[in-house]
């Protein structure tokens, strides 16, 4: 016989909504009533949210990883897949399972964050997405779920009251552009992502800052947008061949787009880097396998994952009021073969 919330309510002498609130540990129910209802539920063998252990320990042994919709784009997925591998390794070390979700269900448009929290499927969250809405954040706070933001600079929220780990993307954009300027390049095109989330805004601001530092103004015609994929970079170069051929250098704000551009230009007898220098961003290993090897801005992928995951593990054990991890990591210039001094 399957025990239901109504059965528990009948035995406890309360309505079923009180039972539901008690099992969800709602502050609207007294401690005495919650303990009574949980005891009845355990004695009857009631399995709440598919995990009876949660009734006594209030722990699922699972954390949620919220990924952006753009994970389906090739370039984004390459970088985030590397992070995912490290995240799973770290949590496995702590005997924690990982549930991976987009912020919302693309078919129903319902919040996946609210769903996994309301169903008590996770003890905490790593949020590696820029698409978290204020109402999702309010829901997270309502249920007091530990959270660490990873890779993306959080929007909407007071950054002094959240835990986060991400790369200094503005500095990365500045470093890439400054390197090209120091090589003597003047007309520098940049390619950002069409979604233009916080990380790409920061990279573009860094690009702009480096230009302004030497007296160049940001020109709208030198900023292009496309999806983050090899194919998108290839097609963008195809559609703008003359502009790209006439540039001194190209700063593509992801490696995979840089490689797509590089391969198309090569197919049109544009010599890289003799005719046009190209620099990417992310530090993906795949850049080593193209000719020329791609110069890039390296994100500290291992350290990003380590710091974010270890911080969440700390929060799952103990949360200290007013103490937050604010870590912005330094990118590095990785010089390979795709940039050369302007003659």
mmCIF file of N, CA and C in Angstrom, residues 180-254:
data_model
loop_
_atom_site.group_PDB
_atom_site.id
_atom_site.type_symbol
_atom_site.label_atom_id
_atom_site.label_comp_id
_atom_site.label_asym_id
_atom_site.label_seq_id
_atom_site.Cartn_x
_atom_site.Cartn_y
_atom_site.Cartn_z
ATOM 1 N N UNK A 180 48.118 42.797 -29.276
ATOM 2 C CA UNK A 180 48.081 43.106 -30.704
ATOM 3 C C UNK A 180 48.595 44.526 -30.981
ATOM 4 N N UNK A 181 48.219 45.459 -30.120
ATOM 5 C CA UNK A 181 48.701 46.833 -30.262
ATOM 6 C C UNK A 181 50.219 46.902 -30.113
ATOM 7 N N UNK A 182 50.749 46.155 -29.165
ATOM 8 C CA UNK A 182 52.199 46.144 -28.942
ATOM 9 C C UNK A 182 52.959 45.531 -30.114
ATOM 10 N N UNK A 183 52.267 44.713 -30.900
ATOM 11 C CA UNK A 183 52.872 44.139 -32.105
ATOM 12 C C UNK A 183 52.800 45.107 -33.286
ATOM 13 N N UNK A 184 52.186 46.270 -33.044
ATOM 14 C CA UNK A 184 52.123 47.289 -34.083
ATOM 15 C C UNK A 184 50.845 47.309 -34.889
ATOM 16 N N UNK A 185 49.857 46.522 -34.492
ATOM 17 C CA UNK A 185 48.595 46.492 -35.226
ATOM 18 C C UNK A 185 47.729 47.681 -34.832
ATOM 19 N N UNK A 186 47.053 48.256 -35.810
ATOM 20 C CA UNK A 186 46.210 49.430 -35.556
ATOM 21 C C UNK A 186 44.735 49.119 -35.776
ATOM 22 N N UNK A 187 44.409 48.563 -36.947
ATOM 23 C CA UNK A 187 43.013 48.214 -37.205
ATOM 24 C C UNK A 187 42.751 46.811 -36.654
ATOM 25 N N UNK A 188 42.129 46.768 -35.477
ATOM 26 C CA UNK A 188 41.889 45.490 -34.792
ATOM 27 C C UNK A 188 40.382 45.250 -34.713
ATOM 28 N N UNK A 189 39.930 44.208 -35.366
ATOM 29 C CA UNK A 189 38.517 43.806 -35.332
ATOM 30 C C UNK A 189 38.307 42.880 -34.142
ATOM 31 N N UNK A 190 37.151 42.969 -33.499
ATOM 32 C CA UNK A 190 36.802 41.983 -32.466
ATOM 33 C C UNK A 190 35.486 41.314 -32.814
ATOM 34 N N UNK A 191 35.359 40.051 -32.444
ATOM 35 C CA UNK A 191 34.121 39.289 -32.664
ATOM 36 C C UNK A 191 33.630 38.804 -31.321
ATOM 37 N N UNK A 192 32.432 39.234 -30.947
ATOM 38 C CA UNK A 192 31.838 38.832 -29.680
ATOM 39 C C UNK A 192 30.653 37.912 -29.943
ATOM 40 N N UNK A 193 30.035 37.412 -28.886
ATOM 41 C CA UNK A 193 28.909 36.491 -29.027
ATOM 42 C C UNK A 193 27.611 37.267 -29.235
ATOM 43 N N UNK A 194 26.711 36.725 -30.045
ATOM 44 C CA UNK A 194 25.465 37.435 -30.354
ATOM 45 C C UNK A 194 24.569 37.605 -29.139
ATOM 46 N N UNK A 195 24.694 36.744 -28.134
ATOM 47 C CA UNK A 195 23.891 36.881 -26.915
ATOM 48 C C UNK A 195 24.420 38.000 -26.022
ATOM 49 N N UNK A 196 25.707 38.283 -26.128
ATOM 50 C CA UNK A 196 26.382 39.391 -25.444
ATOM 51 C C UNK A 196 26.083 39.405 -23.940
ATOM 52 N N UNK A 197 26.304 38.250 -23.288
ATOM 53 C CA UNK A 197 26.103 38.187 -21.843
ATOM 54 C C UNK A 197 27.280 38.848 -21.129
ATOM 55 N N UNK A 198 27.303 38.757 -19.810
ATOM 56 C CA UNK A 198 28.255 39.533 -19.010
ATOM 57 C C UNK A 198 29.716 39.269 -19.371
ATOM 58 N N UNK A 199 30.067 38.001 -19.646
ATOM 59 C CA UNK A 199 31.476 37.725 -19.934
ATOM 60 C C UNK A 199 31.911 38.403 -21.230
ATOM 61 N N UNK A 200 31.025 38.451 -22.236
ATOM 62 C CA UNK A 200 31.375 39.078 -23.511
ATOM 63 C C UNK A 200 31.303 40.603 -23.424
ATOM 64 N N UNK A 201 30.416 41.110 -22.600
ATOM 65 C CA UNK A 201 30.417 42.550 -22.340
ATOM 66 C C UNK A 201 31.757 42.963 -21.745
ATOM 67 N N UNK A 202 32.226 42.183 -20.778
ATOM 68 C CA UNK A 202 33.488 42.500 -20.109
ATOM 69 C C UNK A 202 34.671 42.410 -21.070
ATOM 70 N N UNK A 203 34.674 41.393 -21.942
ATOM 71 C CA UNK A 203 35.776 41.243 -22.903
ATOM 72 C C UNK A 203 35.802 42.412 -23.880
ATOM 73 N N UNK A 204 34.613 42.857 -24.298
ATOM 74 C CA UNK A 204 34.533 44.004 -25.213
ATOM 75 C C UNK A 204 34.968 45.286 -24.519
ATOM 76 N N UNK A 205 34.610 45.447 -23.249
ATOM 77 C CA UNK A 205 35.046 46.628 -22.501
ATOM 78 C C UNK A 205 36.565 46.655 -22.361
ATOM 79 N N UNK A 206 37.169 45.483 -22.175
ATOM 80 C CA UNK A 206 38.627 45.402 -22.101
ATOM 81 C C UNK A 206 39.271 45.779 -23.427
ATOM 82 N N UNK A 207 38.685 45.319 -24.511
ATOM 83 C CA UNK A 207 39.125 45.662 -25.869
ATOM 84 C C UNK A 207 39.063 47.171 -26.072
ATOM 85 N N UNK A 208 37.946 47.761 -25.671
ATOM 86 C CA UNK A 208 37.752 49.207 -25.811
ATOM 87 C C UNK A 208 38.768 49.990 -24.973
ATOM 88 N N UNK A 209 38.995 49.531 -23.757
ATOM 89 C CA UNK A 209 39.926 50.230 -22.857
ATOM 90 C C UNK A 209 41.337 50.256 -23.422
ATOM 91 N N UNK A 210 41.756 49.124 -23.993
ATOM 92 C CA UNK A 210 43.108 49.059 -24.558
ATOM 93 C C UNK A 210 43.242 49.998 -25.757
ATOM 94 N N UNK A 211 42.202 50.072 -26.575
ATOM 95 C CA UNK A 211 42.225 50.978 -27.731
ATOM 96 C C UNK A 211 42.292 52.430 -27.284
ATOM 97 N N UNK A 212 41.447 52.783 -26.318
ATOM 98 C CA UNK A 212 41.383 54.171 -25.851
ATOM 99 C C UNK A 212 42.684 54.601 -25.179
ATOM 100 N N UNK A 213 43.362 53.636 -24.596
ATOM 101 C CA UNK A 213 44.617 53.926 -23.898
ATOM 102 C C UNK A 213 45.674 54.468 -24.860
ATOM 103 N N UNK A 214 45.601 54.078 -26.139
ATOM 104 C CA UNK A 214 46.569 54.556 -27.137
ATOM 105 C C UNK A 214 45.934 55.595 -28.074
ATOM 106 N N UNK A 215 44.757 56.088 -27.684
ATOM 107 C CA UNK A 215 44.125 57.161 -28.437
ATOM 108 C C UNK A 215 43.216 56.728 -29.564
ATOM 109 N N UNK A 216 42.899 55.421 -29.655
ATOM 110 C CA UNK A 216 41.977 54.941 -30.683
ATOM 111 C C UNK A 216 40.562 54.918 -30.118
ATOM 112 N N UNK A 217 39.599 55.278 -30.941
ATOM 113 C CA UNK A 217 38.204 55.212 -30.510
ATOM 114 C C UNK A 217 37.591 53.893 -30.946
ATOM 115 N N UNK A 218 36.664 53.403 -30.139
ATOM 116 C CA UNK A 218 35.936 52.191 -30.501
ATOM 117 C C UNK A 218 35.027 52.512 -31.688
ATOM 118 N N UNK A 219 35.174 51.743 -32.761
ATOM 119 C CA UNK A 219 34.341 51.932 -33.946
ATOM 120 C C UNK A 219 33.361 50.772 -34.062
ATOM 121 N N UNK A 220 32.081 51.100 -34.180
ATOM 122 C CA UNK A 220 31.048 50.061 -34.234
ATOM 123 C C UNK A 220 31.278 49.088 -35.382
ATOM 124 N N UNK A 221 31.825 49.597 -36.495
ATOM 125 C CA UNK A 221 32.029 48.721 -37.669
ATOM 126 C C UNK A 221 33.147 47.707 -37.449
ATOM 127 N N UNK A 222 33.907 47.871 -36.377
ATOM 128 C CA UNK A 222 34.967 46.906 -36.057
ATOM 129 C C UNK A 222 34.542 45.867 -35.032
ATOM 130 N N UNK A 223 33.280 45.913 -34.605
ATOM 131 C CA UNK A 223 32.747 44.938 -33.644
ATOM 132 C C UNK A 223 31.692 44.082 -34.340
ATOM 133 N N UNK A 224 31.948 42.784 -34.419
ATOM 134 C CA UNK A 224 31.041 41.850 -35.074
ATOM 135 C C UNK A 224 30.477 40.880 -34.034
ATOM 136 N N UNK A 225 29.292 40.345 -34.338
ATOM 137 C CA UNK A 225 28.669 39.366 -33.443
ATOM 138 C C UNK A 225 28.288 38.110 -34.227
ATOM 139 N N UNK A 226 28.428 36.974 -33.567
ATOM 140 C CA UNK A 226 27.973 35.710 -34.167
ATOM 141 C C UNK A 226 27.808 34.676 -33.066
ATOM 142 N N UNK A 227 27.247 33.545 -33.404
ATOM 143 C CA UNK A 227 27.135 32.447 -32.444
ATOM 144 C C UNK A 227 28.527 31.917 -32.125
ATOM 145 N N UNK A 228 28.619 31.249 -30.988
ATOM 146 C CA UNK A 228 29.915 30.700 -30.578
ATOM 147 C C UNK A 228 30.054 29.282 -31.138
ATOM 148 N N UNK A 229 30.520 29.207 -32.380
ATOM 149 C CA UNK A 229 30.768 27.908 -33.009
ATOM 150 C C UNK A 229 31.785 28.088 -34.123
ATOM 151 N N UNK A 230 32.418 27.001 -34.518
ATOM 152 C CA UNK A 230 33.385 27.023 -35.612
ATOM 153 C C UNK A 230 32.697 27.454 -36.895
ATOM 154 N N UNK A 231 31.508 26.872 -37.140
ATOM 155 C CA UNK A 231 30.762 27.169 -38.368
ATOM 156 C C UNK A 231 30.386 28.643 -38.450
ATOM 157 N N UNK A 232 29.978 29.215 -37.298
ATOM 158 C CA UNK A 232 29.573 30.625 -37.274
ATOM 159 C C UNK A 232 30.763 31.534 -37.588
ATOM 160 N N UNK A 233 31.933 31.209 -37.045
ATOM 161 C CA UNK A 233 33.128 31.991 -37.340
ATOM 162 C C UNK A 233 33.512 31.900 -38.806
ATOM 163 N N UNK A 234 33.403 30.698 -39.352
ATOM 164 C CA UNK A 234 33.730 30.455 -40.765
ATOM 165 C C UNK A 234 32.799 31.274 -41.666
ATOM 166 N N UNK A 235 31.479 31.234 -41.365
ATOM 167 C CA UNK A 235 30.499 31.959 -42.166
ATOM 168 C C UNK A 235 30.649 33.471 -42.014
ATOM 169 N N UNK A 236 30.985 33.922 -40.808
ATOM 170 C CA UNK A 236 31.172 35.352 -40.583
ATOM 171 C C UNK A 236 32.323 35.876 -41.435
ATOM 172 N N UNK A 237 33.413 35.124 -41.484
ATOM 173 C CA UNK A 237 34.552 35.520 -42.310
ATOM 174 C C UNK A 237 34.182 35.509 -43.791
ATOM 175 N N UNK A 238 33.372 34.548 -44.167
ATOM 176 C CA UNK A 238 32.919 34.441 -45.565
ATOM 177 C C UNK A 238 32.087 35.655 -45.958
ATOM 178 N N UNK A 239 31.208 36.087 -45.045
ATOM 179 C CA UNK A 239 30.315 37.217 -45.321
ATOM 180 C C UNK A 239 31.042 38.561 -45.262
ATOM 181 N N UNK A 240 32.170 38.611 -44.579
ATOM 182 C CA UNK A 240 32.884 39.882 -44.373
ATOM 183 C C UNK A 240 34.348 39.755 -44.797
ATOM 184 N N UNK A 241 34.574 39.060 -45.890
ATOM 185 C CA UNK A 241 35.939 38.749 -46.309
ATOM 186 C C UNK A 241 36.793 39.995 -46.501
ATOM 187 N N UNK A 242 36.282 40.992 -47.190
ATOM 188 C CA UNK A 242 37.079 42.180 -47.469
ATOM 189 C C UNK A 242 37.460 42.916 -46.185
ATOM 190 N N UNK A 243 36.484 43.056 -45.268
ATOM 191 C CA UNK A 243 36.768 43.735 -43.999
ATOM 192 C C UNK A 243 37.841 42.992 -43.211
ATOM 193 N N UNK A 244 37.731 41.657 -43.186
ATOM 194 C CA UNK A 244 38.678 40.871 -42.411
ATOM 195 C C UNK A 244 40.067 40.865 -43.071
ATOM 196 N N UNK A 245 40.115 40.823 -44.405
ATOM 197 C CA UNK A 245 41.394 40.855 -45.118
ATOM 198 C C UNK A 245 42.117 42.177 -44.912
ATOM 199 N N UNK A 246 41.327 43.242 -44.795
ATOM 200 C CA UNK A 246 41.921 44.573 -44.660
ATOM 201 C C UNK A 246 42.252 44.956 -43.222
ATOM 202 N N UNK A 247 41.911 44.106 -42.291
ATOM 203 C CA UNK A 247 42.260 44.361 -40.890
ATOM 204 C C UNK A 247 43.721 43.994 -40.650
ATOM 205 N N UNK A 248 44.319 44.639 -39.652
ATOM 206 C CA UNK A 248 45.667 44.235 -39.239
ATOM 207 C C UNK A 248 45.599 42.959 -38.393
ATOM 208 N N UNK A 249 44.575 42.904 -37.538
ATOM 209 C CA UNK A 249 44.464 41.785 -36.597
ATOM 210 C C UNK A 249 43.006 41.571 -36.200
ATOM 211 N N UNK A 250 42.723 40.364 -35.720
ATOM 212 C CA UNK A 250 41.369 39.992 -35.287
ATOM 213 C C UNK A 250 41.440 39.406 -33.887
ATOM 214 N N UNK A 251 40.648 39.971 -32.996
ATOM 215 C CA UNK A 251 40.492 39.412 -31.649
ATOM 216 C C UNK A 251 39.119 38.754 -31.579
ATOM 217 N N UNK A 252 39.097 37.421 -31.683
ATOM 218 C CA UNK A 252 37.850 36.666 -31.548
ATOM 219 C C UNK A 252 37.706 36.287 -30.081
ATOM 220 N N UNK A 253 36.558 36.586 -29.497
ATOM 221 C CA UNK A 253 36.406 36.443 -28.046
ATOM 222 C C UNK A 253 36.121 35.013 -27.594
ATOM 223 N N UNK A 254 36.238 34.058 -28.518
ATOM 224 C CA UNK A 254 36.282 32.631 -28.175
ATOM 225 C C UNK A 254 37.230 31.944 -29.156
#
